[in-house]
Short mmCIF file of C-alpha atoms in Angstrom, two decimals:
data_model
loop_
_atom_site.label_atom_id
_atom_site.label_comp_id
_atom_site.label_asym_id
_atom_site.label_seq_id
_atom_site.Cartn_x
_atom_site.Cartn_y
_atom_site.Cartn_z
CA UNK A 1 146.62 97.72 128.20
CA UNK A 2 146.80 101.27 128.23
CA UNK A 3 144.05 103.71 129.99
CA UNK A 4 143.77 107.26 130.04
CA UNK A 5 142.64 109.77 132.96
CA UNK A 6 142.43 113.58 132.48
CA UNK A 7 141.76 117.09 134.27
CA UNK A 8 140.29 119.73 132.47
CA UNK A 9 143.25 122.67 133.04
CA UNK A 10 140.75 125.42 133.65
CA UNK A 11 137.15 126.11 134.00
CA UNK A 12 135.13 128.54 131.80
CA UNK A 13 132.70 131.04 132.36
CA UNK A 14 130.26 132.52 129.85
CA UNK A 15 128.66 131.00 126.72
CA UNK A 16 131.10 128.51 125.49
CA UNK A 17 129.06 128.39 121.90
CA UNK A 18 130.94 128.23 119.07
CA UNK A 19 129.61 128.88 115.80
CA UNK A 20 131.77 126.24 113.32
CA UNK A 21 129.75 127.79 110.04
CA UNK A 22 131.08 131.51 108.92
CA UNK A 23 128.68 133.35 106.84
CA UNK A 24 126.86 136.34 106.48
CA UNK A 25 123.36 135.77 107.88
CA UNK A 26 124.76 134.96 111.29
CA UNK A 27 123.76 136.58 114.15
CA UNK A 28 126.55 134.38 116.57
CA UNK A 29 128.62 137.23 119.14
CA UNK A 30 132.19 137.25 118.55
CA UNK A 31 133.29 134.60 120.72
CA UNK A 32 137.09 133.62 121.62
CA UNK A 33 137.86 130.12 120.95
CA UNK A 34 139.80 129.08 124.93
CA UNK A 35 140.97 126.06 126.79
CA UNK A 36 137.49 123.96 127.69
CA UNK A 37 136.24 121.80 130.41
CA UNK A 38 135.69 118.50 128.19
CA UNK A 39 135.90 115.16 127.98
CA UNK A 40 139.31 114.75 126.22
CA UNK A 41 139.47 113.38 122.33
CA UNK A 42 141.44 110.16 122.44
CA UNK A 43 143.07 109.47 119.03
CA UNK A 44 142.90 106.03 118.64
CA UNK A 45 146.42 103.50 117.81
CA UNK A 46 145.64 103.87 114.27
CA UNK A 47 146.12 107.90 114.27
CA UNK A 48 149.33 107.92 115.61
CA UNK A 49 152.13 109.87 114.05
CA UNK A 50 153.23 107.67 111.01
CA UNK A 51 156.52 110.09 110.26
CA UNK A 52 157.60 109.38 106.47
CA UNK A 53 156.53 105.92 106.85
CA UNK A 54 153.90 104.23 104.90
CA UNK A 55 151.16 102.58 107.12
CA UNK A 56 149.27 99.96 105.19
CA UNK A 57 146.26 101.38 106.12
CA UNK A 58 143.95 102.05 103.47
CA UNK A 59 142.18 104.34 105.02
CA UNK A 60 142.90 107.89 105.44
CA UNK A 61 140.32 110.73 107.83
CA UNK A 62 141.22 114.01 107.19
CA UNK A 63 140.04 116.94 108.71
CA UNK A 64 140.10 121.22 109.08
CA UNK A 65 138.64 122.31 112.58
CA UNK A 66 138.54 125.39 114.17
CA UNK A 67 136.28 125.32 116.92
CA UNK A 68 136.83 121.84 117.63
CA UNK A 69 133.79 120.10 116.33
CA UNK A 70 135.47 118.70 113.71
CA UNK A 71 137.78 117.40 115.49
CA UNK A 72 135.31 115.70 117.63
CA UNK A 73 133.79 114.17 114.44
CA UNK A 74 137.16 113.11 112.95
CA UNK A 75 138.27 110.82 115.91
CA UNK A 76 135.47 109.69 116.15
CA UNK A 77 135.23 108.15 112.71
CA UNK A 78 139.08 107.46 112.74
CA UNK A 79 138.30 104.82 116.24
CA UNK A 80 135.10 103.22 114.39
CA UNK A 81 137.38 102.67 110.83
CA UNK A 82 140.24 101.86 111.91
CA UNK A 83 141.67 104.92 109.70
CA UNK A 84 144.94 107.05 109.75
CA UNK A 85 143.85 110.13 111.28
CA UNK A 86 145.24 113.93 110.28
CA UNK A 87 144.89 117.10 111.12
CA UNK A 88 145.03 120.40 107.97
CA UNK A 89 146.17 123.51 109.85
CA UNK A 90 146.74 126.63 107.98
CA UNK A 91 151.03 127.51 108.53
CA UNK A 92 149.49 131.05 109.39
CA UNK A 93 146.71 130.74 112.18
CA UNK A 94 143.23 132.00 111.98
CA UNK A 95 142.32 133.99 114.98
CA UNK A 96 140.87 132.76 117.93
CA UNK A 97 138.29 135.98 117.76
CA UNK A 98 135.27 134.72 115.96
CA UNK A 99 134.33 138.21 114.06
CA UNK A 100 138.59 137.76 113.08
CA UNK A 101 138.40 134.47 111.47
CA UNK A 102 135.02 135.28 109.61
CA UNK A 103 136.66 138.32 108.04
CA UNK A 104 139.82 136.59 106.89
CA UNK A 105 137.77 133.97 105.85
CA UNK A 106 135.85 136.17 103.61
CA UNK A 107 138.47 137.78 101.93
CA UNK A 108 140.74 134.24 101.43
CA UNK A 109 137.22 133.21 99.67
CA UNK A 110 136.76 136.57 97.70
CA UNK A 111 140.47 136.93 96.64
CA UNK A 112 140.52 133.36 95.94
CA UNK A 113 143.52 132.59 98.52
CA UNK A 114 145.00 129.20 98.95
CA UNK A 115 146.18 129.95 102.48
CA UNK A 116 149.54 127.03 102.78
CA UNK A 117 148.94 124.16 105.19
CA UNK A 118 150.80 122.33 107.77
CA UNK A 119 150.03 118.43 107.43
CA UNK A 120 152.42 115.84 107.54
CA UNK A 121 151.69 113.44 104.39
CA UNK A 122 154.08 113.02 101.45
CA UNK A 123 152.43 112.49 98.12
CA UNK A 124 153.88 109.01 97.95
CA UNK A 125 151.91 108.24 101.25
CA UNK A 126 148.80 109.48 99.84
CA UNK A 127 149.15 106.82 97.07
CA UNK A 128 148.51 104.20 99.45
CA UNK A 129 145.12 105.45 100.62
CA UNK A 130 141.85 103.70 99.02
CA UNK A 131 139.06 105.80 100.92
CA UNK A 132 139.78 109.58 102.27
CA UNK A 133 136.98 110.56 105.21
CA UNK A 134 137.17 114.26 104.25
CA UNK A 135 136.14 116.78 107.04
CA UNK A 136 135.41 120.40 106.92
CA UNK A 137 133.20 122.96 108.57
CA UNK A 138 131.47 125.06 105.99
CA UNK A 139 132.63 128.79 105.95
CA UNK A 140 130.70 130.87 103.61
CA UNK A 141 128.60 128.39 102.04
CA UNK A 142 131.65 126.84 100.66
CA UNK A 143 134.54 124.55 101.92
CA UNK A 144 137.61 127.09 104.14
CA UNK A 145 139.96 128.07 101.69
CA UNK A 146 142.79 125.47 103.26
CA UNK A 147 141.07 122.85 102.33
CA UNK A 148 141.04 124.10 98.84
CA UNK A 149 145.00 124.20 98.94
CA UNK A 150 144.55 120.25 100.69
CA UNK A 151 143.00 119.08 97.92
CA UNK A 152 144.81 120.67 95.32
CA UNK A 153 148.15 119.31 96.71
CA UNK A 154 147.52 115.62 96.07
CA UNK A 155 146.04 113.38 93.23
CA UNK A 156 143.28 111.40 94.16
CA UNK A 157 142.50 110.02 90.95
CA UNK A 158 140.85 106.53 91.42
CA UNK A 159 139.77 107.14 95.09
CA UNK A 160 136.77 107.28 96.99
CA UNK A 161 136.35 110.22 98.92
CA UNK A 162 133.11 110.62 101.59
CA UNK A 163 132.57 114.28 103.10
CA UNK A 164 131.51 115.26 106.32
CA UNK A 165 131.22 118.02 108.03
CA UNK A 166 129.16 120.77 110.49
CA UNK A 167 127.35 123.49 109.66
CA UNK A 168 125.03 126.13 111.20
CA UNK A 169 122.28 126.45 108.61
CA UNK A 170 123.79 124.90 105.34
CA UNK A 171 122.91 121.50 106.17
CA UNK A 172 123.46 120.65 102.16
CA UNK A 173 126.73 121.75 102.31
CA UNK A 174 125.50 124.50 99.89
CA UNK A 175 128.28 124.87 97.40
CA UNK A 176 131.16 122.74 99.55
CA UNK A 177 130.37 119.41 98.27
CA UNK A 178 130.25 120.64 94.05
CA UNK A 179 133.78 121.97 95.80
CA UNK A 180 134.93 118.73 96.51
CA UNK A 181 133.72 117.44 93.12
CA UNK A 182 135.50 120.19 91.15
CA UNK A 183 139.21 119.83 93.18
CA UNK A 184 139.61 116.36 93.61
CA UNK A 185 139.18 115.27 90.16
CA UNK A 186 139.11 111.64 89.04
CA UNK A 187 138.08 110.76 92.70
CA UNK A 188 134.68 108.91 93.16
CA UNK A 189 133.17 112.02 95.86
CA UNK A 190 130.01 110.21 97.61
CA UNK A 191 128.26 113.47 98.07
CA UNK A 192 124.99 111.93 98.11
CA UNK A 193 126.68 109.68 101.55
CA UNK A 194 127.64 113.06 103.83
CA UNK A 195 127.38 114.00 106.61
CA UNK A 196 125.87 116.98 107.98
CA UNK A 197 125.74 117.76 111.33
CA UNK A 198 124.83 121.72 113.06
CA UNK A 199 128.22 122.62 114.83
CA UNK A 200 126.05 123.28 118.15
CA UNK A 201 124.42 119.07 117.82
CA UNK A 202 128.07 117.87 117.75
CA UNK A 203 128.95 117.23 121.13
CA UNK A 204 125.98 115.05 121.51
CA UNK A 205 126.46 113.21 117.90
CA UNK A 206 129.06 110.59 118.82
CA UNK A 207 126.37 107.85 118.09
CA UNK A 208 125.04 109.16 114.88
CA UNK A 209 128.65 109.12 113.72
CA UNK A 210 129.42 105.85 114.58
CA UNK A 211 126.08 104.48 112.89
CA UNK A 212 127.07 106.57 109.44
CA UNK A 213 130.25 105.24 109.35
CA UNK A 214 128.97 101.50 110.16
CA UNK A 215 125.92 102.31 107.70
CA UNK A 216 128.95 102.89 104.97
CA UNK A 217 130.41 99.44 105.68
CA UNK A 218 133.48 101.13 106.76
CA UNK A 219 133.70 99.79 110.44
CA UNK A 220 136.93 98.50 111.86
CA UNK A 221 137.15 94.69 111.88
CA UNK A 222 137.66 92.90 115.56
CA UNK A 223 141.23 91.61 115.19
CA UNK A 224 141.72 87.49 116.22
CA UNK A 225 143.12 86.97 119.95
CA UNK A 226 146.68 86.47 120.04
CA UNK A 227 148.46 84.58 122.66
CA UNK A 228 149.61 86.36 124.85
CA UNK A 229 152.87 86.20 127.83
CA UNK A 230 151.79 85.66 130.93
CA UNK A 231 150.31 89.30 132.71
CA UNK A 232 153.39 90.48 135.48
CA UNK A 233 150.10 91.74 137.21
CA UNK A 234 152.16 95.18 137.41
CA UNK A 235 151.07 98.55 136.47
CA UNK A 236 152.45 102.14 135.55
CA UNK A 237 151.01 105.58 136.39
CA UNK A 238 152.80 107.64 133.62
CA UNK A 239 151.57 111.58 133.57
CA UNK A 240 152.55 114.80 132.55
CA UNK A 241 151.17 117.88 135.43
CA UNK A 242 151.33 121.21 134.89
CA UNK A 243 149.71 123.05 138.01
CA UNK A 244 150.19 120.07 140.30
CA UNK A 245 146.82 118.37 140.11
CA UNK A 246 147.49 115.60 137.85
CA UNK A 247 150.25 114.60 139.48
CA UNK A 248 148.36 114.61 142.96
CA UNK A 249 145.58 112.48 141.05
CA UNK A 250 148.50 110.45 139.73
CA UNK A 251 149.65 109.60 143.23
CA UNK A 252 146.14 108.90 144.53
CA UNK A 253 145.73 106.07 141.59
CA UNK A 254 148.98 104.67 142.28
CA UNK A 255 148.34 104.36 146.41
CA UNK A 256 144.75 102.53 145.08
CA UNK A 257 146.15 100.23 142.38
CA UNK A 258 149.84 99.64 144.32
CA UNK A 259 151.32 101.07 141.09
CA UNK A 260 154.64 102.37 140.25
CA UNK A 261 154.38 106.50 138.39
CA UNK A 262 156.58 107.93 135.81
CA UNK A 263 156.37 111.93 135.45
CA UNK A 264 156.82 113.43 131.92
CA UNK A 265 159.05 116.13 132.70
CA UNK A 266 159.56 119.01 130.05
CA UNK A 267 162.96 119.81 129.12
CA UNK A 268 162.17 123.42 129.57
CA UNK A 269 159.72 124.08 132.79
CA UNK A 270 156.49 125.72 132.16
CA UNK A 271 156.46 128.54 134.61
CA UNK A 272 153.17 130.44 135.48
CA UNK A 273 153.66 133.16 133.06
CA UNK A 274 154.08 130.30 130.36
CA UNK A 275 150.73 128.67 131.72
CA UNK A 276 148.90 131.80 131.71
CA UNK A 277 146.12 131.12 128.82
CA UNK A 278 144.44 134.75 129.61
CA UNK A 279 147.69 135.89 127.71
CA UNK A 280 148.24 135.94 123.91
CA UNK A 281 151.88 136.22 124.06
CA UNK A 282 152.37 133.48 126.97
CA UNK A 283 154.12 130.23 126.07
CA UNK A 284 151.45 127.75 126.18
CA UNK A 285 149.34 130.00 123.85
CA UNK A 286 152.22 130.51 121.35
CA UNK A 287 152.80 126.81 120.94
CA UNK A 288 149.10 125.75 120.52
CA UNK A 289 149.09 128.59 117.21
CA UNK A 290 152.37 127.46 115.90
CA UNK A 291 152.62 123.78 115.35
CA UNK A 292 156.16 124.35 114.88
CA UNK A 293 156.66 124.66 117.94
CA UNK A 294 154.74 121.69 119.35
CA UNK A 295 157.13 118.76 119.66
CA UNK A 296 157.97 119.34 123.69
CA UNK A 297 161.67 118.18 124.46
CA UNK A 298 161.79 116.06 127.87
CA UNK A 299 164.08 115.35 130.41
CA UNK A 300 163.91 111.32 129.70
CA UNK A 301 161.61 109.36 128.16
CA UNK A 302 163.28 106.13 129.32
CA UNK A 303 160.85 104.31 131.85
CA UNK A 304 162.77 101.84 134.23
CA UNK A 305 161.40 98.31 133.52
CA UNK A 306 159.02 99.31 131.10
CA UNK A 307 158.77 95.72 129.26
CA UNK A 308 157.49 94.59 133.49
CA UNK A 309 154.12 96.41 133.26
CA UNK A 310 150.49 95.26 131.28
CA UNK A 311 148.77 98.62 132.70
CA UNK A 312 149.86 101.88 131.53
CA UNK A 313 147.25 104.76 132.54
CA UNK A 314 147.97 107.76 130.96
CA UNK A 315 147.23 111.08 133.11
CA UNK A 316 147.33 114.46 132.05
CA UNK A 317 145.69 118.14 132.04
CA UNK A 318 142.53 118.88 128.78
CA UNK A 319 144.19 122.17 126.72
CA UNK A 320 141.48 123.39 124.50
CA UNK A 321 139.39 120.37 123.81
CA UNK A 322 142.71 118.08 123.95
CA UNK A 323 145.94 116.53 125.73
CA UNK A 324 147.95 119.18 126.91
CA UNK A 325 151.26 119.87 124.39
CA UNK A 326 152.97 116.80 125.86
CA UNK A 327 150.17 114.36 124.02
CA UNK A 328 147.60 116.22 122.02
CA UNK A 329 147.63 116.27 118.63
CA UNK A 330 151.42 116.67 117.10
CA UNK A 331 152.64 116.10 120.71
CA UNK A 332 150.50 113.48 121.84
CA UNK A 333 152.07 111.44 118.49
CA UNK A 334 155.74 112.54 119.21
CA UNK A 335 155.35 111.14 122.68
CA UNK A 336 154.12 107.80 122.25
CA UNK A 337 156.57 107.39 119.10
CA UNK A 338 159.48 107.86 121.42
CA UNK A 339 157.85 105.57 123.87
CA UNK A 340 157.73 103.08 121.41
CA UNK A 341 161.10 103.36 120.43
CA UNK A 342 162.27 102.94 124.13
CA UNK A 343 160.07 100.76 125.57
CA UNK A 344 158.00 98.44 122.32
CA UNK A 345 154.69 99.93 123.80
#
C-alpha cells in the first residue's frame, strides 16, 4: 500500500486566476503562472513512466496545459480509465506572463507555426493505443499550435479519439474540434462526446469528469483479489524536503505510526538561491521550464529492507500545482521507476 502526504512549498498572495483560453475579447490581467497552495495531482500506477516499453494498455490520455487545469482534468480521467497518462510540452517554453504566452500564441497561430514538442512516445507505441483522451485548452478559438505538431506526428488511422478540454467563453470548442477532425485523419473524433469545461469551474469539476468518462463506458474495471503474503505489519516514511518541513512532518508520522523514514536526498543540494521561485534564473525555476533538465540524480535510491514493509507513505513539498522535481511529472516517473528496479514496489 502506498499513501501520499504533501506541503504546499509556498503560499500565494493576490488573485491566483488563471485564464486557460487566449483570445482577443479577454479582459483577464496579465497574470504570472507561480508555485500554488493545492491539493497535489496524484498520477495514478497506470501513468507512470513507460520508457520505450510498450504497456498493453489500450488506452492512451494526452494532454497540453499551461495553467494547470488541464492537467487537473487529465489525471483525473487517466485514475477513472485506467489510461497511460502524458504530458505535450513545447521543447521551447511559453512564458509564465499571461499577456507573453497570448502574444506568442497569436503569432504561432497566424504564421502557422508547429512549435516542436517534448513527449516521450515512439510511433511504434502509439500503435498499440485503441482510444486517445485528447486534452487541450483552447487558445484563439482554435487548438495551441503544439498540439497541431502532436497530432501531426503520429497516425491514428483506425482510432477513436474523444476531446476535452477548458475554455473561457468557447464552450463549443469553436474551431478546435473541426481541428482535431482535419489532423488526425482516419481517426473516429467523437466531437459530439467532449468535454467542455470554463478554465475558472475546473478545480471544482473532479465529479463531472469522472461521470463523463463513466457516461463513455470508459471506466477502469475493479481488478480480482489476489492472494496475498502475509502483511510484516511494518511501514516506511519515504520523503523528499526541501526547506525542512516535510521532513519534520515526516518524523512526526513516523513517531505516530512507529515507522522507519527514508530521505530522498538530491545528488546536488538545493541551496536557497536554487529554491528561490521569486527568481527567473534560480535553479528550481530553470528545471520546471526545461524538462531536460528534470530527471534529479540522488544520493541512493536503495532502501534497506525494502521487500519488509506493506506501507509506503510518500511525503513531499506541492511545486506549481505538483510533486516537487523529485516526483512530479518527468521526475515523479523517474523516481518510482528506479524504485521499482531496486526494491519490486
Amino acid at each position: 500500500m502506498i499513501l501520499i502526504l504533501s506541503l504546499a512549498a509556498c503560499g500565494n498572495s493576490g488573485n491566483n486566476t488563471q485564464n486557460t483560453e487566449i483570445n482577443a475579447n479577454t479582459n483577464e490581467p496579465s497574470n504570472t503562472v507561480q508555485p500554488e497552495n493545492t491539493t497535489p495531482l496524484s498520477p495514478t500506477e497506470s501513468s507512470a513512466d513507460k520508457g520505450n516499453e510498450a504497456t498493453g494498455n489500450s488506452i492512451l490520455v494526452v494532454y497540453f496545459s499551461w495553467s494547470g487545469h488541464l492537467d487537473s482534468m487529465a489525471h483525473w480521467v487517466a485514475d477513472e480509465t485506467g489510461g497511460d497518462l502524458y504530458r505535450v510540452a513545447a521543447k521551447d517554453p511559453y512564458p509564465t506572463d499571461y499577456n507573453q504566452t497570448a502574444d506568442r500564441a497569436k503569432s504561432e497561430q497566424d504564421n502557422d507555426v508547429r512549435p516542436e514538442i517534448v513527449i516521450d512516445i515512439t510511433e511504434e507505441q502509439m500503435t498499440q493505443y485503441d482510444t486517445v483522451f485528447f486534452g487541450f485548452p483552447v487558445w484563439w478559438y482554435d487548438l495551441p499550435m503544439s498540439m497541431w505538431t502532436f497530432l501531426e506526428s503520429y497516425d491514428f488511422s483506425g482510432k477513436t479519439i474523444i476531446p476535452y478540454f477548458s475554455h473561457e467563453g468557447s464552450s463549443n470548442g469553436a474551431n478546435a474540434l473541426p481541428t482535431v477532425e482535419k489532423l488526425a485523419a482516419g481517426a473516429t473524433v467523437r466531437s459530439d462526446d467532449a468535454l467542455s469545461i470554463r478554465g475558472g469551474k475546473v478545480d471544482d469539476s473532479e465529479s463531472d469528469v469522472r461521470a463523463w468518462v463513466q457516461g463513455l463506458g470508459y471506466q477502469k474495471t475493479a481488478e480480482a483479489p489476489q492472494n496475498e503474503p502475509a502483511a510484516s505489519g511494518m511501514t516506511l516514511v519515504l520523503y523528499y524536503s526541501a526547506s525542512g518541513n516535510t521532513g519534520r512532518v515526516a518524523g512526526f508520522v513516523a513517531d505516530e505510526l512507529n515507522a522507519d523514514t527514508f530521505e530522498l536526498v538530491p545528488a546536488e543540494p538545493y541551496s536557497d538561491a536554487d529554491l528561490n521561485w521569486r527568481d527567473r534564473s534560480s535553479r528550481v525555476n530553470k528545471e520546471h521550464d526545461d524538462a531536460s533538465l528534470q530527471d534529479i540524480a540522488l544520493v541512493s535510491t536503495e532502501v534497506p529492507n525494502w521487500d519488509d514493509y506493506d506501507v509506503v507513505l510518500f511525503g513531499y513539498p506541492i511545486w506549481w500545482r505538483e510533486a516537487s522535481y523529485l516526483y512530479g511529472d518527468r521526475r515523479e516517473r523517474q523516481l518510482l521507476r528506479q524504485l521499482l528496479r531496486a526494491g519490486n514496489l
